[in-house]
XYZ file of C-alpha atoms in Angstrom:
455
model
C 117.090 87.024 152.447
C 114.358 89.003 150.683
C 113.676 88.795 146.942
C 115.120 92.284 146.366
C 118.320 91.385 148.234
C 118.635 88.201 146.160
C 118.371 90.214 142.928
C 121.046 92.646 144.143
C 123.371 89.712 144.844
C 122.560 88.305 141.390
C 123.434 91.647 139.778
C 126.758 91.691 141.625
C 127.589 88.148 140.475
C 126.619 88.486 136.786
C 128.547 91.482 135.449
C 128.500 92.887 131.925
C 131.224 91.316 129.807
C 134.127 93.743 129.421
C 137.635 92.904 128.201
C 139.071 95.955 130.003
C 137.596 95.056 133.400
C 140.500 93.698 135.462
C 138.153 92.685 138.291
C 136.229 90.352 136.004
C 138.443 87.299 136.408
C 137.283 83.685 136.057
C 137.012 81.427 139.069
C 139.507 78.524 138.876
C 138.448 75.178 140.369
C 140.530 72.000 140.523
C 138.587 69.274 138.693
C 138.965 65.640 137.716
C 139.816 65.024 134.059
C 137.365 62.475 132.612
C 139.910 61.504 129.940
C 142.965 60.491 131.995
C 141.489 60.786 135.522
C 144.198 63.170 136.656
C 143.478 66.575 138.167
C 142.956 69.501 135.805
C 141.460 72.959 136.238
C 138.054 74.434 135.348
C 137.603 78.169 134.787
C 134.134 79.603 135.384
C 133.028 83.056 134.271
C 129.588 84.384 135.179
C 128.778 87.223 132.825
C 126.109 88.974 130.756
C 126.321 89.231 126.961
C 125.069 92.687 125.884
C 121.516 92.586 124.510
C 121.336 88.832 125.078
C 121.223 87.232 128.503
C 123.131 85.984 131.542
C 125.389 83.021 130.814
C 127.922 80.802 132.545
C 131.075 80.093 130.536
C 133.203 77.142 131.649
C 136.522 75.946 130.240
C 138.385 72.806 131.374
C 141.997 71.947 130.557
C 144.171 69.068 131.683
C 147.990 69.560 131.785
C 148.580 65.778 131.792
C 146.772 64.663 128.613
C 146.079 68.129 127.115
C 142.331 67.383 126.896
C 140.139 70.493 126.805
C 136.416 71.154 126.967
C 134.377 74.355 126.794
C 130.699 74.835 127.595
C 128.148 77.620 127.748
C 125.083 77.460 129.971
C 122.176 79.876 130.121
C 121.626 81.468 133.523
C 118.652 83.541 132.391
C 114.942 82.934 132.375
C 113.079 80.422 130.231
C 111.217 82.189 127.410
C 107.423 82.245 127.183
C 107.416 80.098 124.016
C 109.567 77.369 122.528
C 111.381 77.963 119.256
C 111.983 75.746 116.209
C 114.715 76.653 113.703
C 114.752 74.930 110.291
C 117.750 75.762 108.083
C 118.388 74.567 104.545
C 122.185 74.343 104.308
C 123.072 74.972 100.657
C 126.596 76.452 100.555
C 129.820 76.258 102.555
C 129.176 79.822 103.741
C 126.175 78.457 105.672
C 128.601 76.383 107.759
C 129.922 79.631 109.280
C 126.558 80.682 110.723
C 126.783 81.261 114.454
C 124.603 79.021 116.607
C 123.571 79.289 120.246
C 122.382 75.836 121.362
C 121.094 75.407 124.901
C 121.231 72.088 126.721
C 117.442 71.683 126.366
C 117.597 71.840 122.544
C 117.446 68.814 120.281
C 119.271 68.747 116.929
C 118.121 66.779 113.872
C 119.367 66.146 110.331
C 116.538 64.290 108.525
C 118.686 63.291 105.520
C 120.888 61.160 107.816
C 118.054 60.139 110.139
C 120.290 61.601 112.863
C 119.166 63.225 116.117
C 120.864 64.555 119.227
C 118.187 64.430 121.947
C 117.690 67.233 124.438
C 119.766 67.262 127.644
C 122.394 64.900 126.184
C 124.889 67.708 125.465
C 125.820 70.851 127.305
C 124.939 74.224 125.812
C 127.378 75.692 123.311
C 128.128 78.853 121.354
C 129.548 77.659 118.055
C 128.958 77.481 114.300
C 127.111 74.873 112.234
C 130.488 73.389 111.321
C 131.323 73.270 115.014
C 128.083 71.375 115.749
C 128.958 68.780 113.105
C 132.533 68.446 114.417
C 131.169 67.912 117.914
C 128.806 65.180 116.666
C 131.635 63.435 114.768
C 133.849 63.623 117.847
C 131.145 61.942 119.922
C 130.718 59.132 117.389
C 134.482 58.546 117.120
C 135.026 58.501 120.874
C 134.397 54.762 121.440
C 135.349 53.494 117.979
C 138.558 51.708 119.105
C 136.572 49.687 121.656
C 133.844 48.889 119.115
C 136.391 47.687 116.544
C 137.720 45.249 119.136
C 134.404 44.031 120.550
C 131.929 44.422 117.656
C 133.618 45.079 114.281
C 130.303 45.007 112.352
C 128.807 47.846 114.395
C 132.078 49.793 114.244
C 132.095 49.515 110.436
C 128.539 50.852 110.157
C 129.341 53.764 112.473
C 132.484 54.494 110.425
C 130.353 54.705 107.266
C 127.981 57.052 109.090
C 130.924 59.228 110.199
C 132.141 59.488 106.600
C 128.668 60.640 105.509
C 128.793 63.224 108.284
C 132.167 64.510 107.095
C 130.802 64.904 103.569
C 128.110 67.211 104.957
C 130.869 69.625 106.017
C 131.863 69.967 102.375
C 128.183 70.620 101.466
C 128.401 68.276 98.479
C 124.605 68.121 98.669
C 122.000 70.203 100.481
C 120.770 69.095 103.892
C 118.393 70.341 106.584
C 119.409 71.290 110.120
C 116.602 71.472 112.698
C 117.079 72.848 116.223
C 114.048 72.487 118.509
C 114.340 74.231 121.882
C 111.308 74.285 124.229
C 113.081 76.845 126.455
C 113.325 79.351 123.565
C 116.985 80.100 124.360
C 118.603 78.761 121.160
C 119.454 80.788 118.075
C 120.699 80.457 114.468
C 122.248 83.515 112.849
C 120.673 85.262 109.873
C 123.698 86.597 107.921
C 121.420 88.606 105.610
C 119.836 90.689 108.387
C 117.885 92.914 108.194
C 116.640 91.193 105.008
C 114.668 87.963 105.237
C 116.633 84.718 105.197
C 114.914 82.477 102.666
C 116.838 79.412 103.860
C 115.897 79.846 107.548
C 112.449 79.301 109.049
C 111.771 80.317 112.659
C 108.626 79.034 114.374
C 107.529 79.870 117.916
C 105.193 77.428 119.643
C 103.430 76.849 122.933
C 105.072 74.272 125.156
C 103.276 71.051 126.011
C 102.974 69.776 129.613
C 105.712 67.259 128.749
C 108.030 70.118 127.716
C 107.304 71.968 130.968
C 108.019 68.833 132.993
C 111.357 68.308 131.186
C 112.339 71.935 131.860
C 111.342 71.670 135.507
C 108.480 74.155 135.193
C 105.552 73.495 137.485
C 102.249 74.662 136.040
C 99.702 75.285 138.765
C 96.092 74.577 137.934
C 93.888 77.447 138.946
C 90.783 76.632 140.927
C 87.752 78.455 139.656
C 85.558 78.091 142.735
C 84.657 81.760 142.752
C 82.310 83.187 140.155
C 84.224 85.136 137.488
C 83.327 88.776 137.193
C 81.451 89.801 134.098
C 81.245 93.559 134.592
C 83.280 94.699 131.571
C 82.230 98.326 131.998
C 83.922 98.464 135.400
C 86.995 96.730 133.975
C 87.309 99.309 131.170
C 87.545 102.116 133.702
C 89.996 100.356 135.992
C 93.752 99.774 135.732
C 94.660 96.358 137.118
C 98.040 95.969 138.836
C 99.748 92.625 139.480
C 103.218 91.581 140.596
C 105.761 90.209 138.137
C 109.506 90.152 137.464
C 111.458 92.498 135.203
C 112.366 90.718 131.924
C 115.739 92.518 131.890
C 117.113 92.132 135.451
C 114.479 89.758 136.938
C 113.876 92.119 139.880
C 110.334 92.393 141.346
C 108.196 94.884 139.403
C 104.565 95.818 138.808
C 102.633 95.362 135.563
C 99.680 97.615 134.794
C 96.899 96.226 132.598
C 93.922 98.023 131.062
C 91.150 97.118 128.629
C 90.896 99.718 125.826
C 88.396 100.094 122.979
C 90.067 101.134 119.682
C 87.668 103.169 117.476
C 86.444 101.323 114.374
C 88.231 98.160 115.541
C 87.922 96.103 118.712
C 88.937 95.876 122.363
C 92.572 95.234 123.259
C 94.452 94.658 126.499
C 97.445 96.964 127.087
C 100.099 95.844 129.589
C 103.013 98.022 130.726
C 105.857 97.108 133.077
C 108.216 99.608 134.745
C 111.223 98.380 136.712
C 112.459 100.605 139.544
C 115.709 98.631 139.841
C 117.147 98.994 136.325
C 114.724 101.463 134.732
C 113.682 99.014 132.011
C 110.268 99.597 130.447
C 108.137 97.281 128.371
C 104.701 97.570 126.843
C 102.740 94.804 125.222
C 99.336 94.503 123.611
C 97.087 91.451 123.567
C 93.928 91.140 121.524
C 90.809 91.223 123.658
C 88.874 89.175 121.101
C 89.122 85.810 119.436
C 91.082 84.865 116.332
C 89.218 86.167 113.283
C 87.896 83.800 110.617
C 90.089 85.476 107.985
C 93.603 86.902 108.082
C 94.249 90.600 107.452
C 96.862 92.254 105.254
C 97.130 96.057 105.579
C 99.218 97.936 102.981
C 99.959 101.641 103.499
C 101.693 103.815 100.913
C 103.704 106.450 102.789
C 103.241 109.778 101.009
C 103.583 112.344 103.801
C 105.566 112.663 107.068
C 102.240 113.035 108.902
C 101.659 109.307 108.283
C 104.178 108.666 111.064
C 101.583 109.796 113.644
C 99.028 107.133 112.662
C 98.025 104.874 115.560
C 99.055 101.279 115.026
C 98.223 98.012 116.746
C 100.604 95.159 115.975
C 99.587 91.862 117.516
C 102.194 89.242 118.399
C 101.096 87.187 115.358
C 101.659 90.050 112.892
C 104.649 90.299 110.539
C 105.904 93.609 109.098
C 107.189 93.954 105.531
C 108.891 96.831 103.689
C 109.230 95.602 100.067
C 111.446 98.488 98.948
C 114.057 97.487 101.560
C 113.551 93.733 101.025
C 112.826 93.591 104.758
C 110.517 91.258 106.649
C 110.026 91.105 110.415
C 108.487 87.786 111.452
C 105.711 87.301 113.956
C 106.594 87.440 117.679
C 109.806 89.385 116.923
C 108.648 92.554 118.701
C 105.629 91.094 120.476
C 102.334 92.938 120.596
C 102.541 96.738 120.449
C 100.114 99.663 120.514
C 102.098 102.631 119.237
C 102.432 104.920 116.223
C 103.935 104.082 112.846
C 107.001 106.126 113.801
C 107.305 104.195 117.059
C 107.158 100.871 115.220
C 109.910 101.914 112.788
C 112.122 103.086 115.667
C 111.580 99.771 117.461
C 112.573 97.905 114.272
C 115.737 99.995 113.979
C 116.648 99.370 117.619
C 116.064 95.626 117.230
C 118.120 95.263 114.046
C 120.898 97.796 114.663
C 121.218 98.832 118.318
C 120.174 95.673 120.173
C 121.654 93.093 117.806
C 123.872 90.785 119.960
C 126.039 89.937 116.941
C 126.912 93.579 116.291
C 129.389 93.747 119.153
C 132.555 91.934 120.192
C 134.113 89.168 118.107
C 130.778 88.394 116.429
C 130.816 91.692 114.533
C 132.311 92.044 111.055
C 132.936 95.213 109.056
C 130.651 94.196 106.176
C 127.784 93.263 108.486
C 128.106 96.415 110.586
C 128.184 98.589 107.463
C 125.115 96.874 105.999
C 123.093 97.225 109.188
C 124.190 100.846 109.620
C 122.962 101.572 106.083
C 119.642 99.920 106.936
C 119.301 102.183 109.989
C 119.908 105.241 107.827
C 117.154 104.144 105.431
C 114.732 103.777 108.353
C 115.597 107.330 109.429
C 114.841 108.557 105.899
C 111.459 106.807 105.947
C 110.593 108.478 109.261
C 111.632 111.863 107.837
C 109.440 111.303 104.765
C 112.416 111.208 102.377
C 111.700 107.715 100.983
C 108.644 106.502 99.075
C 107.893 103.062 100.541
C 105.030 100.742 101.465
C 104.437 99.328 104.948
C 102.641 95.972 105.042
C 101.103 94.495 108.211
C 100.289 90.829 107.594
C 98.373 89.238 110.479
C 96.924 85.747 109.897
C 94.938 86.112 113.155
C 93.295 89.335 111.907
C 94.009 91.204 115.155
C 96.204 94.064 113.875
C 95.096 97.605 113.037
C 96.368 100.766 111.342
C 94.533 104.055 111.817
C 92.468 105.398 108.917
C 92.821 109.180 109.198
C 89.906 109.599 106.773
C 87.490 107.437 108.805
C 84.656 106.692 108.282
C 85.551 107.324 104.604
C 88.034 105.006 102.844
C 91.738 105.878 102.990
C 93.091 106.344 99.429
C 96.632 105.364 100.501
C 95.677 102.299 102.554
C 94.500 98.908 101.303
C 92.975 96.281 103.619
C 92.723 92.708 102.333
C 91.039 89.732 103.958
C 92.379 86.290 103.067
C 91.949 82.648 103.986
C 94.743 81.270 106.136
C 96.917 78.443 104.871
C 97.349 75.174 106.726
C 100.817 76.287 107.874
C 99.431 79.559 109.274
C 96.707 77.678 111.162
C 99.425 75.365 112.471
C 101.466 78.341 113.764
C 98.346 79.726 115.480
C 97.522 76.345 117.023
C 94.130 76.174 115.276
C 94.597 72.799 113.571
C 94.657 70.972 116.902
C 91.850 73.014 118.463
C 88.755 70.969 119.298
C 85.449 72.808 119.175
C 83.028 69.880 119.504
C 80.566 70.554 122.296
C 81.899 74.065 122.861
C 78.410 75.583 122.548
C 76.990 73.352 125.283
C 80.018 74.090 127.472
C 79.464 77.825 126.996
C 75.763 77.534 127.906
C 76.681 75.444 130.950
C 79.177 78.099 132.063
C 76.510 80.793 131.791
C 74.093 78.746 133.864
C 76.804 78.219 136.456
C 77.346 81.989 136.688
C 73.656 82.832 136.989
C 71.305 79.941 137.870
C 68.313 82.247 137.465
C 68.701 82.053 133.678
C 67.273 78.537 133.877
C 63.862 80.178 133.995
C-alpha cells in the first residue's frame, strides 16, 4: 500500500466528532475485567476533536462488579518541542481547569514531594480535581492489603492521602507541574485571551533520552560531502523538499527560500501546501544567530495604513496589546513573515475560531461571550477604530517591524535593546551552550572546505 493510500485509509478511520452522525458508532470489544476477572466490554471510538488532533477514546465497563475505566490516547503526531506547564493553584475555581494529559507526561506537586512518572498512567481528558482524584484512587487501591501485611507503611500512606484530599479544598496554595516531552498535553487558561498570571508555559527542545522514551529515532547525518557556500545562488533559488501535512499527515511539499529584509537581516521563509486537504502553512526562521541583546518594538497605531506594515515575528517573539490586557507567548503562532493586519487576524483565529474549548461540552456562555468580544475588538483595531499599542518582545532579537519612514526614525515606533534575564537565556537554551574552542572549530571547518587557504 502506498503512502497516499495509507493516508486515505487513515482519514476514513478517524472521522470528525459529530453527535448527529449515526454512522459514527464505537467499536465494542469483549475484554477481561482486571477487577473481578470476569468478561466486560470495551468501547473504542476513533475520532478527531475539531482544531485539536486525532484521538482514541476507550471506555470499559463490567456488568459483574460495576467497575468502569475511561482513557484517552493521542493518535496524532508528536510535536516538534516538549512542553512544561507550571500552575499555581490558589482557589477552588482552579480545580475546574480542563487538562489534557498524555501518557508520556509526568505530573509533579513539589509541596508533597509527589510525582507520577511518565508512561505509568494512560492519557486522560479531565480537570485538575480529576487528576487528584485519580492519584488518590491509585494510592487507596492496595491499602487493605498493606494494613494487613505492613500496618506502618499503610498508616504513612493514609496520612499522605489525607494531605492529598486537603489539596482539593485548596486550604493552601500548591504548584502543579505537567512535563510532556511529546508536547501533546495542555492546561486550560480560563482568562483567555488575557494572560494567565498563575500559569507558565515553557517549550523546550527534547533530549536524546526523551526521544528514546518516545520511540523517536534520530538519524545522524553524515557530512562527507563538502557543504555548499554559494549564498548568492541560494538566494535566487527556491528549495523544495518532501514532508507531511501537519493537519492530515498526507505527503506534501515544502518550499524554502532565503530572503533579505531591507534594513534588517536574512530570513528563511518556508511554505507548505497540501493537495489532499488544502491546508496551508507558512513559517519563518531567522537566517542569523541569536543577537547579543533582546529587542522590544512598540508601535502606536494611529492610522489604518499601519496595517500594511511588513512584520517578521520569530518563534521566540511574544506579542502584547496592553489596552486589551492581552499577551501571546512565544511559539504560540510560530515564526511568521506577514503584515500587521495578517498577524492580528491570525491572533483572532487562534483565540476565537480555532480554540478547541469553544465548541462542544467544553464551551460555556460566559467564555464564548468574552472571546467573541475580544474578536470584535481585534476587528476594530484592524479598522483603525481603536487607539492601541502593539508590542513585539523578542529576547533573541530576531523580530522586525517595518519603518515606513526609513532611513529616518519612525515617530510612532520605539525600538529598545535590553539584556536578557537568566530565565530568558534558559528558554533559548543559551545557558547550557558551550562555546569553548568554537573559534578553532570554525577555522578547522574552513580549512576542511578549502585546503588551499592553508597557504
